[in-house]
Short mmCIF file of C-alpha atoms and ligand atoms in Angstrom, two decimals:
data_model
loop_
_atom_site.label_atom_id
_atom_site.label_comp_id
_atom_site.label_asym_id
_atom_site.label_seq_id
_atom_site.Cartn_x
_atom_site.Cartn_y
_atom_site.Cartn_z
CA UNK A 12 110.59 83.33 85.29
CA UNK A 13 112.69 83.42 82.22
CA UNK A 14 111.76 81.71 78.94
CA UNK A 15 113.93 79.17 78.94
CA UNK A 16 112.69 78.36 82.56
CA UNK A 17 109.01 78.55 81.05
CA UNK A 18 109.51 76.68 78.53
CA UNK A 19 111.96 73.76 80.92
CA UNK A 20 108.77 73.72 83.18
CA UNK A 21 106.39 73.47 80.40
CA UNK A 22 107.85 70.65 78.47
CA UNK A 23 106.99 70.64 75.12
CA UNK A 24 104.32 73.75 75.21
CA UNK A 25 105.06 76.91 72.79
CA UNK A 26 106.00 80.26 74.84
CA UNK A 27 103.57 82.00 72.59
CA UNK A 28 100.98 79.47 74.06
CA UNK A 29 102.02 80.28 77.75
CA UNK A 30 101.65 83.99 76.99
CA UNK A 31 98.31 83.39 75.56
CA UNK A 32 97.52 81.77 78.51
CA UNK A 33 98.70 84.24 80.63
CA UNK A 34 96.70 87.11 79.11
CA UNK A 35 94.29 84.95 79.11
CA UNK A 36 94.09 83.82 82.92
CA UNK A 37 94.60 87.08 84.50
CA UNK A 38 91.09 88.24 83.52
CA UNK A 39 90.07 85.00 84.93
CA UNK A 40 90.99 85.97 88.14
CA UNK A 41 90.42 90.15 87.87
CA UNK A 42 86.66 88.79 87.11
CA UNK A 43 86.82 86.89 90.20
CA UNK A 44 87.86 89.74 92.18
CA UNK A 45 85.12 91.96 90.79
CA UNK A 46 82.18 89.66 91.38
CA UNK A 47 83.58 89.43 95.11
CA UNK A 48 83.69 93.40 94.93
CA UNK A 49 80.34 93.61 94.80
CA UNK A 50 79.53 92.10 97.72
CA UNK A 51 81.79 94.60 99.16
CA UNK A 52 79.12 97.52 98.25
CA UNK A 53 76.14 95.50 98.84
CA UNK A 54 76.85 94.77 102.67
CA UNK A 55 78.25 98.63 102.80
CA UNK A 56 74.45 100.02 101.76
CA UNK A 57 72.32 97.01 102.66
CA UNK A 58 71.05 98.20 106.31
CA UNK A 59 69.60 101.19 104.79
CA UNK A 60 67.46 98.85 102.89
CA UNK A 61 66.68 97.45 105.89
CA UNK A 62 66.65 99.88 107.87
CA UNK A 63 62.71 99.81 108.76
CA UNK A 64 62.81 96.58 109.60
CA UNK A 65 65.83 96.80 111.77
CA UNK A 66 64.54 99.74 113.98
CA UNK A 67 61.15 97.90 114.61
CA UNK A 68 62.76 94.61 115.34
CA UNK A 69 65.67 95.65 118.16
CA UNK A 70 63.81 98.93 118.81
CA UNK A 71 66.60 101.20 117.64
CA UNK A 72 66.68 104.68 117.79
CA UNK A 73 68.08 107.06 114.63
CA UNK A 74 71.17 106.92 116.73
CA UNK A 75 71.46 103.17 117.25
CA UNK A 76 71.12 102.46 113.71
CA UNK A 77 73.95 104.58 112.30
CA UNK A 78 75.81 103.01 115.26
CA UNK A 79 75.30 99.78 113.99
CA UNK A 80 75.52 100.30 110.26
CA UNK A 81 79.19 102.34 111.20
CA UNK A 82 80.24 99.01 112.62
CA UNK A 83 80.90 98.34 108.95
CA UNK A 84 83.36 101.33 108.28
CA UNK A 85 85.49 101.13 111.88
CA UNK A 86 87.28 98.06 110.90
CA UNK A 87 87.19 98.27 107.31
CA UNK A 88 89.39 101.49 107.71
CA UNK A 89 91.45 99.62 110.26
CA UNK A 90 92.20 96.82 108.13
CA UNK A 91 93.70 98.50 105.38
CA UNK A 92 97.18 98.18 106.06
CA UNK A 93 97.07 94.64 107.39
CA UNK A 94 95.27 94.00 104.59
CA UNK A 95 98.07 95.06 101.96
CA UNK A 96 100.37 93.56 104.20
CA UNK A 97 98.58 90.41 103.95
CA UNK A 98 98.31 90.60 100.40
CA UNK A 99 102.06 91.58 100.15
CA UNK A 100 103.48 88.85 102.56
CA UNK A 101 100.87 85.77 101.79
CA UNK A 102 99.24 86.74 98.11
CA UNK A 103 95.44 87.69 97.51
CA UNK A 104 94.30 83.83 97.26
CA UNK A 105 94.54 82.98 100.55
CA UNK A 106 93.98 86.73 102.01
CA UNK A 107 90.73 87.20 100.33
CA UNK A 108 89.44 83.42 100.89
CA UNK A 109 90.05 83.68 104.55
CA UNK A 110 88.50 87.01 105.05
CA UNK A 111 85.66 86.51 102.41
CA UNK A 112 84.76 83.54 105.04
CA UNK A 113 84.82 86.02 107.84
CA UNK A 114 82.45 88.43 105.90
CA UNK A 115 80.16 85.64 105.24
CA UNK A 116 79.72 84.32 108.61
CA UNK A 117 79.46 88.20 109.63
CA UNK A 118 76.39 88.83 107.17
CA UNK A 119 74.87 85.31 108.04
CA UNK A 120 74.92 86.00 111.58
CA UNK A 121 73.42 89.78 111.06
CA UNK A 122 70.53 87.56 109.70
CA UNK A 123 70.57 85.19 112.53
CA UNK A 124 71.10 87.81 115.34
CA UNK A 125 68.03 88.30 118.03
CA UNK A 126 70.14 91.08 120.50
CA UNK A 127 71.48 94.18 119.19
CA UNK A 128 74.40 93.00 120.55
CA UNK A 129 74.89 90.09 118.31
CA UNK A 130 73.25 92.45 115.20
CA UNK A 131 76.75 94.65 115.92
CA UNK A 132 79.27 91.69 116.25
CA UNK A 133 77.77 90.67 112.64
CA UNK A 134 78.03 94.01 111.15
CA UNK A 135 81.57 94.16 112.51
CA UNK A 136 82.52 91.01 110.77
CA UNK A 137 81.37 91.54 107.59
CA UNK A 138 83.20 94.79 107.96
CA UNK A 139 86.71 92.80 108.76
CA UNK A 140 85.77 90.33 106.24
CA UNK A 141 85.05 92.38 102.90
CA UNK A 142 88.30 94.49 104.38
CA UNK A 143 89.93 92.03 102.24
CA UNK A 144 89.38 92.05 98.34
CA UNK A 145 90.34 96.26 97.61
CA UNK A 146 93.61 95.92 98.30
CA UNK A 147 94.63 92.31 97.21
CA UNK A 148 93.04 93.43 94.02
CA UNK A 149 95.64 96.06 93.66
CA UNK A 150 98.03 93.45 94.37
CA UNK A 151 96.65 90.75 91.36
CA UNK A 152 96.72 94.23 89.08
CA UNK A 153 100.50 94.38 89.81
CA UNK A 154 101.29 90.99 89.28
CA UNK A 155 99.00 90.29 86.46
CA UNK A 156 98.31 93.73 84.29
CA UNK A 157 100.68 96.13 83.10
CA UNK A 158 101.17 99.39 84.36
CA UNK A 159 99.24 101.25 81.41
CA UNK A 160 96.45 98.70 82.61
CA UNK A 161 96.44 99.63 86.19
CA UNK A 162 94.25 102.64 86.45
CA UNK A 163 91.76 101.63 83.73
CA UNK A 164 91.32 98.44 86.10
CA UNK A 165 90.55 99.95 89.17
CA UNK A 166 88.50 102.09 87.69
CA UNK A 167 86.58 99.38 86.55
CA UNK A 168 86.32 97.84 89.87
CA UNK A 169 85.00 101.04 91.33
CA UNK A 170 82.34 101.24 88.98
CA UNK A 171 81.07 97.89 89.31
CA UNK A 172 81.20 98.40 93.12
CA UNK A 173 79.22 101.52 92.97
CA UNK A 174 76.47 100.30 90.37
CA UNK A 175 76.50 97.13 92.80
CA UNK A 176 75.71 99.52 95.65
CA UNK A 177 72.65 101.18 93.32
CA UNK A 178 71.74 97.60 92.05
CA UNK A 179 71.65 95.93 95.59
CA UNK A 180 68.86 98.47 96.97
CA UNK A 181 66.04 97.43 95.12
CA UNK A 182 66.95 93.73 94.51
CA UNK A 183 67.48 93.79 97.77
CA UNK A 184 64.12 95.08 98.61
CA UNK A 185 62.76 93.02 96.38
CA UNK A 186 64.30 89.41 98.30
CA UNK A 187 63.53 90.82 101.70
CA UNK A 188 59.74 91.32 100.30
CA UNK A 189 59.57 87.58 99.18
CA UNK A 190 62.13 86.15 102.31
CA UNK A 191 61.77 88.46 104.58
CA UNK A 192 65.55 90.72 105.81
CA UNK A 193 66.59 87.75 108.00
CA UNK A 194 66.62 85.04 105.62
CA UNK A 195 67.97 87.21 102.52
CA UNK A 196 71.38 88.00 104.86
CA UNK A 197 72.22 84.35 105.48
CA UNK A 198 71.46 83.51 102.37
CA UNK A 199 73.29 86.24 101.29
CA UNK A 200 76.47 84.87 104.02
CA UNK A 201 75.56 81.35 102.53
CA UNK A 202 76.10 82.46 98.68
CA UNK A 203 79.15 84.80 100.09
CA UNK A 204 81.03 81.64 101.82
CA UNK A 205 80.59 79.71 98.06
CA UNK A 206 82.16 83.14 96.29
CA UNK A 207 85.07 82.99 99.00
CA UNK A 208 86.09 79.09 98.19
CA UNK A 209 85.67 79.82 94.32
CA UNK A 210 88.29 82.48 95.12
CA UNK A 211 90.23 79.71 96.24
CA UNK A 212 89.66 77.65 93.44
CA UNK A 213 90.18 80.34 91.00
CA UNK A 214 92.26 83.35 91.91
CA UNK A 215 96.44 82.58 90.97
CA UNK A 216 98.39 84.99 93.51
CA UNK A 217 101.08 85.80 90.25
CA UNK A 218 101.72 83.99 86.79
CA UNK A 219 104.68 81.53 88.05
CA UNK A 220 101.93 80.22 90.07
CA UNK A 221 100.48 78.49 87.26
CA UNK A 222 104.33 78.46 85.73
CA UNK A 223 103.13 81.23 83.35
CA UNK A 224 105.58 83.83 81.91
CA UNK A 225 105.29 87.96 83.33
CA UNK A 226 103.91 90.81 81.39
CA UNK A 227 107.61 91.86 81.43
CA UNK A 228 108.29 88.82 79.93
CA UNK A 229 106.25 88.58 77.55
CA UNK A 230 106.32 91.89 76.30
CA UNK A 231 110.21 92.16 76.93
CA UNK A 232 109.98 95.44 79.11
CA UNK A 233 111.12 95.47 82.47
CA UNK A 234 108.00 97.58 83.75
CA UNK A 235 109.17 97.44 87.10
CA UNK A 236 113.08 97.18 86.95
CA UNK A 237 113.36 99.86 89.29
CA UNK A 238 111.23 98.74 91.67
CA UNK A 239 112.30 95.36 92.30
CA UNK A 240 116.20 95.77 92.46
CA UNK A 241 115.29 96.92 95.92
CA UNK A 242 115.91 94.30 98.00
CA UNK A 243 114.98 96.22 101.98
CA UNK A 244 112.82 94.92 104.68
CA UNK A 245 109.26 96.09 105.81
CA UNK A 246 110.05 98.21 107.87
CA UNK A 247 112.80 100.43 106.07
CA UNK A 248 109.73 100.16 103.22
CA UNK A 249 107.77 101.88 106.06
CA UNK A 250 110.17 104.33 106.32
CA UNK A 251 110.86 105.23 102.78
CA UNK A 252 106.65 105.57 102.09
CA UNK A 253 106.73 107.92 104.92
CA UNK A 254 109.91 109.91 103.66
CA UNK A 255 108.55 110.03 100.28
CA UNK A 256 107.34 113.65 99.14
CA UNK A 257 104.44 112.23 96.84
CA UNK A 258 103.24 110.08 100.08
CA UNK A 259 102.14 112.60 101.64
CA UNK A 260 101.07 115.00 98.70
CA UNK A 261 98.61 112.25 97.47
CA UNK A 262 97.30 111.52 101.39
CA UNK A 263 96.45 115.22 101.38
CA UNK A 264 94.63 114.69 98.18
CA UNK A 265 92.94 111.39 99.01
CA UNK A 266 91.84 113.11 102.70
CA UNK A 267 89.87 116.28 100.86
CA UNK A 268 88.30 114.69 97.77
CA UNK A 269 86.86 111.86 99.17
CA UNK A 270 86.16 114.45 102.66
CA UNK A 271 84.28 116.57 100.56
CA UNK A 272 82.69 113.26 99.00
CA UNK A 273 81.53 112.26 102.02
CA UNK A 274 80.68 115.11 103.48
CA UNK A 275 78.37 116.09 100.74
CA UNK A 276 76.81 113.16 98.99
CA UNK A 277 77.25 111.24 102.39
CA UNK A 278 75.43 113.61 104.99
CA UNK A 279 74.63 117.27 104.35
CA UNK A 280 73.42 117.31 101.14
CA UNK A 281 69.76 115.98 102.04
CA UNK A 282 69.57 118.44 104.95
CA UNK A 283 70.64 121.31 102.56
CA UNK A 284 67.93 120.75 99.56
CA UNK A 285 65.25 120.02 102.24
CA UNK A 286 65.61 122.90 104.74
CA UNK A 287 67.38 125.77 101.86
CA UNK A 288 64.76 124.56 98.93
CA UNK A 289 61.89 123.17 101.24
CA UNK A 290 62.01 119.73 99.11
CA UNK A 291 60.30 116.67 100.47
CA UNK A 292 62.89 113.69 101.40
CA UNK A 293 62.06 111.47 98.68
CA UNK A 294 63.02 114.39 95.82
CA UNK A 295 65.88 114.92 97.51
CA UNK A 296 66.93 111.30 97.85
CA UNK A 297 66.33 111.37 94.10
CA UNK A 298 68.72 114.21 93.33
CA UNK A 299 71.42 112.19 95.39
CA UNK A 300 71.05 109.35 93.42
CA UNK A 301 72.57 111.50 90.54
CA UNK A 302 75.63 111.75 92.58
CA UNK A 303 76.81 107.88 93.19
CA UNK A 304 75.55 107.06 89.08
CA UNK A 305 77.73 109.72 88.09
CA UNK A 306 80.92 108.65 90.40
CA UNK A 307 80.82 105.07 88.69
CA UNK A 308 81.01 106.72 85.05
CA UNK A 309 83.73 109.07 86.07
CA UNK A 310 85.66 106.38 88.15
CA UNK A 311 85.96 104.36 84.68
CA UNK A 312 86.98 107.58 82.82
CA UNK A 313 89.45 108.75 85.17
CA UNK A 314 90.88 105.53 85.50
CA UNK A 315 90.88 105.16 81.46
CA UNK A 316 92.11 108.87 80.98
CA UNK A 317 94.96 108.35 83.08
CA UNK A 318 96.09 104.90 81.47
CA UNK A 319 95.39 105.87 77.54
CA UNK A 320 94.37 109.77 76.93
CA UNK A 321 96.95 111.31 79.50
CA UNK A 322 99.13 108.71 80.21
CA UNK A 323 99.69 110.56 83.58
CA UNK A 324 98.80 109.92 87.22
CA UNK A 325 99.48 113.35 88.08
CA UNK A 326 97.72 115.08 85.01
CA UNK A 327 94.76 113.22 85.15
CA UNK A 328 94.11 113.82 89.38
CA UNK A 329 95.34 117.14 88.94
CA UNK A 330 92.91 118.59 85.81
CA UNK A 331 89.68 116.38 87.82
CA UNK A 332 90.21 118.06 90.86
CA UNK A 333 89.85 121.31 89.02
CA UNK A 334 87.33 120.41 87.47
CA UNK A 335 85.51 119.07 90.75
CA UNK A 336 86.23 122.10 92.59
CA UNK A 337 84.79 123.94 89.58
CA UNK A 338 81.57 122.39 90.09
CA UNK A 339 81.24 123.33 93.80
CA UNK A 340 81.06 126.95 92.62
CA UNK A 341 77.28 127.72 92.13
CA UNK A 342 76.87 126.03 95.67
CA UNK A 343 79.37 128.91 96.81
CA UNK A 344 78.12 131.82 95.20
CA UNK A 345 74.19 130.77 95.13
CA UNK A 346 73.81 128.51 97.20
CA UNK A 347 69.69 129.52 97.12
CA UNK A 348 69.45 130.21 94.00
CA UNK A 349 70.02 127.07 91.67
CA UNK A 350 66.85 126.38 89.49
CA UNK A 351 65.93 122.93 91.35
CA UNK A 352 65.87 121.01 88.25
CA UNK A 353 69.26 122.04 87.71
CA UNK A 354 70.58 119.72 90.48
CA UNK A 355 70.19 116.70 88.91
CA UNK A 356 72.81 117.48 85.95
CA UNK A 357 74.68 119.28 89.09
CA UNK A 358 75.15 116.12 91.14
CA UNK A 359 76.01 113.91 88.70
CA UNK A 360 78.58 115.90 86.99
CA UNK A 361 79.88 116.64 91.04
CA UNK A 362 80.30 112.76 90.81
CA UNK A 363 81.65 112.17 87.88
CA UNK A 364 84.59 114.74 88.25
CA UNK A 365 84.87 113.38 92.10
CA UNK A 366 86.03 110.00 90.29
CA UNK A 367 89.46 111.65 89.76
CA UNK A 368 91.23 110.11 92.58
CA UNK A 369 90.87 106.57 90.77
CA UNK A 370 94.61 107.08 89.32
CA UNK A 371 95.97 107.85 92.77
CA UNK A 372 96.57 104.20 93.56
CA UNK A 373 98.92 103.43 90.16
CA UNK A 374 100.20 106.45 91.22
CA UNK A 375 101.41 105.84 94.73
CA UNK A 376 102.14 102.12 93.39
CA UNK A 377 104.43 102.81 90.70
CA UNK A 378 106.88 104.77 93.11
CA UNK A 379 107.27 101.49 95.29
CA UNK A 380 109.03 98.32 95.33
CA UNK A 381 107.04 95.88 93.57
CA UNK A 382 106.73 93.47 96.88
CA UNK A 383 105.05 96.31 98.72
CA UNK A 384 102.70 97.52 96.32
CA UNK A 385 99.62 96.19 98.51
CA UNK A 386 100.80 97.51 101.81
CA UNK A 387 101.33 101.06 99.86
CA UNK A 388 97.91 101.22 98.90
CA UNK A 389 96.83 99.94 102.50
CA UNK A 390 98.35 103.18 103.57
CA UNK A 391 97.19 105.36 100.98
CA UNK A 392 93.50 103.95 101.34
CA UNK A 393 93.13 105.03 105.05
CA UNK A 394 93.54 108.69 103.99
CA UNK A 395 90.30 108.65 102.12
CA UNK A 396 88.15 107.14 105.05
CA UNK A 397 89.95 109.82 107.57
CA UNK A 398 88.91 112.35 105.21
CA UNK A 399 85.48 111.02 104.95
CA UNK A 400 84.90 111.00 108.86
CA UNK A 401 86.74 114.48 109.36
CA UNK A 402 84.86 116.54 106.72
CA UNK A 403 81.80 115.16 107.69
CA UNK A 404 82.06 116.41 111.30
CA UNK A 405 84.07 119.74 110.15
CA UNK A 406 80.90 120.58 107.86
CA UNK A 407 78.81 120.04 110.98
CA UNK A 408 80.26 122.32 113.34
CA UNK A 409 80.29 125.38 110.75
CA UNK A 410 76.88 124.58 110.39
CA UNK A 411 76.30 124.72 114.19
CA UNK A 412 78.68 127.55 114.41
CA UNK A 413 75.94 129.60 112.51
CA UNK A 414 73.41 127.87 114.88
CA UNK A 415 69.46 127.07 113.64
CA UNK A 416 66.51 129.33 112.97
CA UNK A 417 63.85 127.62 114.11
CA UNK A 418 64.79 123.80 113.30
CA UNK A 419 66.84 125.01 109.87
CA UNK A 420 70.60 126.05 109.18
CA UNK A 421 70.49 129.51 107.44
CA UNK A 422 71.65 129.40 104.16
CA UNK A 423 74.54 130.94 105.03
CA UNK A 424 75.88 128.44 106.97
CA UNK A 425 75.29 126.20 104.46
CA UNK A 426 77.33 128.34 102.27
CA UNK A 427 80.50 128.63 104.78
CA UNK A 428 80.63 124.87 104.92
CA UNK A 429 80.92 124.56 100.58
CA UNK A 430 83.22 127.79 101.00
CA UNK A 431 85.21 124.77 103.54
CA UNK A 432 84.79 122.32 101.32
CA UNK A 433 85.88 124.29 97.94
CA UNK A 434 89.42 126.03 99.68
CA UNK A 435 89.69 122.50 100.79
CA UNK A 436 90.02 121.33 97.51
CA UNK A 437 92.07 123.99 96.30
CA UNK A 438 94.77 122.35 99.07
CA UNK A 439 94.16 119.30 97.00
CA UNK A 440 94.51 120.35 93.76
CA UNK A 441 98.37 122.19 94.64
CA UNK A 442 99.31 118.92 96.47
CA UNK A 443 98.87 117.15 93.45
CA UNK A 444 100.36 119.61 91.66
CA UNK A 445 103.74 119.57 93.42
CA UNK A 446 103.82 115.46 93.24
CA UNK A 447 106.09 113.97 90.99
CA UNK A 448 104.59 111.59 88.12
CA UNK A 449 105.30 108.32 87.55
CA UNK A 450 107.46 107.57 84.59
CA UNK A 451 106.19 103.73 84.19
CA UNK A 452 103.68 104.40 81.26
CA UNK A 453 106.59 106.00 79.18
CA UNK A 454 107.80 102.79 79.03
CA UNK A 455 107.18 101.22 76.03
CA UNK A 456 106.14 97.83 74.76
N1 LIG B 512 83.57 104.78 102.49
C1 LIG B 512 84.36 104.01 101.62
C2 LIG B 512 85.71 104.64 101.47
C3 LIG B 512 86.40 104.20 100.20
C4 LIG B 512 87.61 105.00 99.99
C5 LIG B 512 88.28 104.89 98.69
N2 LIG B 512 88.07 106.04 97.91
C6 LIG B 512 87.88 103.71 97.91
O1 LIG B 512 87.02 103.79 97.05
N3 LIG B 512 88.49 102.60 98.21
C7 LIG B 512 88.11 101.35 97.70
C8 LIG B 512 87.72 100.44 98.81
O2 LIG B 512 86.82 99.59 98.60
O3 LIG B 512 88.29 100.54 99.90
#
């Protein structure tokens, strides 16, 4: 929308007011998209809250219940790209109130369930459902922000998700001690299904939606000139994502950080301080913690780094990797040696530094045309949940490749899988090396 078109549609109202209106509104609807975020992280962790409660109820074995609580992660992965092609094709308002529905009805009926089998189908909904709000987001931050705002927002979001994932356990506790875990959930689906209709109400898929000018227009910089002269269908979109060097560089990067993420802070590092430093469950559950506190402060600062220090995509990725490899060393060299206490600064610098993949999704969106921003990131999102699965496995069979004595893994096999984990990110770090950055934040306002 041009001025003049502004100002035809607006009647009598000053451009300078619809510009303060603008920058005005799209915070309006990023804080919408956050407080729906967090619901995002809270049905992601809330069966291990629960998890007590859920094995004495159905009778589930260790196995059963990561069965269940995986129900989550199968169809979140699988939604991503229908998800940014939703957002792409139909805009986030409608995506994210239809699906915010779904995840409410899913986390209701996990509260309602009495069969295992009806436990899963609600776990699997509320995986579908909160599927929904990543991407879209990525799309509002296109249509809304500028392109020096990008990565500093979804930084943002990240944080808030993850201190929403450490802030649901023990409120969560807390309700299911005064409710009980069945009538926290629907509650929980009840006050989800009111967030989904405010997203209605609230969220604006792009400015002309509310007849407001651009960012471009208002600042009089065509941030994304290049991208939208483009006028090709889907699928030659498809093609030129998959043709496109940096694609695949930043897949490969997305697959090992977040591999080594998961396979770490997500499965063997509990086994590892219990059976190579012979600490009880509960101190090792406390070292964790340090991990997923640390990833929300670095997911802000890599996000912010990128955007305002670096003002690269590239540089900022590239350096953290480093960096994160860097701290994987005394696991590599002494593994059995690391004063105990010492873990604690250990994990949480490990998860500060793994926050540098938060730029990878202004970097993979500034190379595309504007109209498939969403579906880009849908693509580039999978990636980190392949990784996740894969390296968690991987790190398992080195382990069992070195075998047990008596019910422990040596320490060396311990050691073999970081030894994985560290060349893996080495791979990382020259993938990111060899992509190209994005030129949009040399554009100035
Ligand atoms: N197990 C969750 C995978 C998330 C992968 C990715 N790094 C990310 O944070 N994406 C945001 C999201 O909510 O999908």
């Amino acid at each position: 929308m041009s001025q003049s078109n502004v100002e035809t549609v607006a009647g009598s109202m000053q451009y300078s007011d619809l510009a303060a209106q603008m920058l005005k509104y799209r915070w309006i609807c990023y804080g919408m998209l956050l407080l729906t975020y967090i619901f995002v992280y809270f049905d992601r962790v809330a069966p291990a809250v629960i998890a007590p409660e859920l094995m004495k109820e159905f009778g589930l074995t260790a196995t059963s219940l990561g069965i269940l609580s995986s129900m989550y992660f199968y169809p979140y992965a699988a939604m991503q790209i229908p998800s940014g092609i939703l957002s792409d094709r139909f805009g986030p308002r409608i995506s994210v109130t239809v699906f915010f529905i779904i995840a409410a009805i899913g986390t209701a009926l996990f509260g309602l369930a009495y069969t295992f089998g009806w436990i899963i189908v609600g776990r699997f909904l509320m995986g579908v459902g909160v599927a929904v709000v990543w991407i879209p987001c990525m799309r509002i931050l296109a249509n809304w922000f500028r392109p020096k705002e990008f990565a500093t927002l979804t930084g943002v979001m990240l944080t808030v998700g993850n201190a929403g994932a450490v802030l649901a356990a023990a409120p969560l506790a807390f309700l299911v001690g005064i409710v009980g875990w069945r009538a926290s959930f629907y509650w929980l689906g009840a006050f989800m299904a009111i967030v989904a209709i405010l997203n209605y109400i609230i969220l604006r898929n792009k400015p002309s939606d509310k007849n407001l000018p651009t960012v471009s227009e208002i600042d009089g910089v065509d941030y994304y000139s290049v991208q939208t002269t483009q006028k090709v269908t889907f699928s030659e979109n498809v093609k030129r994502l998959f043709g496109m060097k940096n694609y695949w560089l930043i897949a490969i990067y997305a697959f090992v950080i977040y591999g080594t993420v998961m396979g770490f802070q997500g499965l063997w590092c509990i086994p590892f301080l219990q059976q190579t430093y012979g600490l009880p469950k509960q101190e090792a559950a406390n070292i964790l913690m340090l991990w997923p506190i640390g990833m929300a402060v670095g997911c802000f600062a890599f996000g912010y780094i990128s955007d305002r220090i670096l003002k690269s995509r590239r540089n900022a990725s590239f350096y953290g990797i480093i960096i994160y490899a860097l701290t994987w060393v005394p696991l590599v060299f002494w593994p059995d040696k690391i004063p105990v206490g010492m873990f604690y600064p250990l994990l949480f610098i490990m998860g500060f530094f793994s926050g540098a993949y938060v730029p990878n999704y202004a970097h993979i969106a500034e190379g595309q045309p504007h109209s498939f921003i969403a579906t880009a990131n849908g693509m580039l999102n999978i990636w980190y949940f392949v990784g996740g699965a894969l390296f968690q496995a991987v790190m398992g069979m080195v382990l069992d490749s070195y075998g047990k004595v008596g019910d422990k893994f040596p320490v060396s096999a311990y050691q073999a899988s970081f030894i994985a984990c560290i060349i893996a990110l080495a791979i990382g770090a020259i993938a990111m090396f060899f992509t190209a950055d994005s030129k949009v934040l040399q554009k100035k306002a």
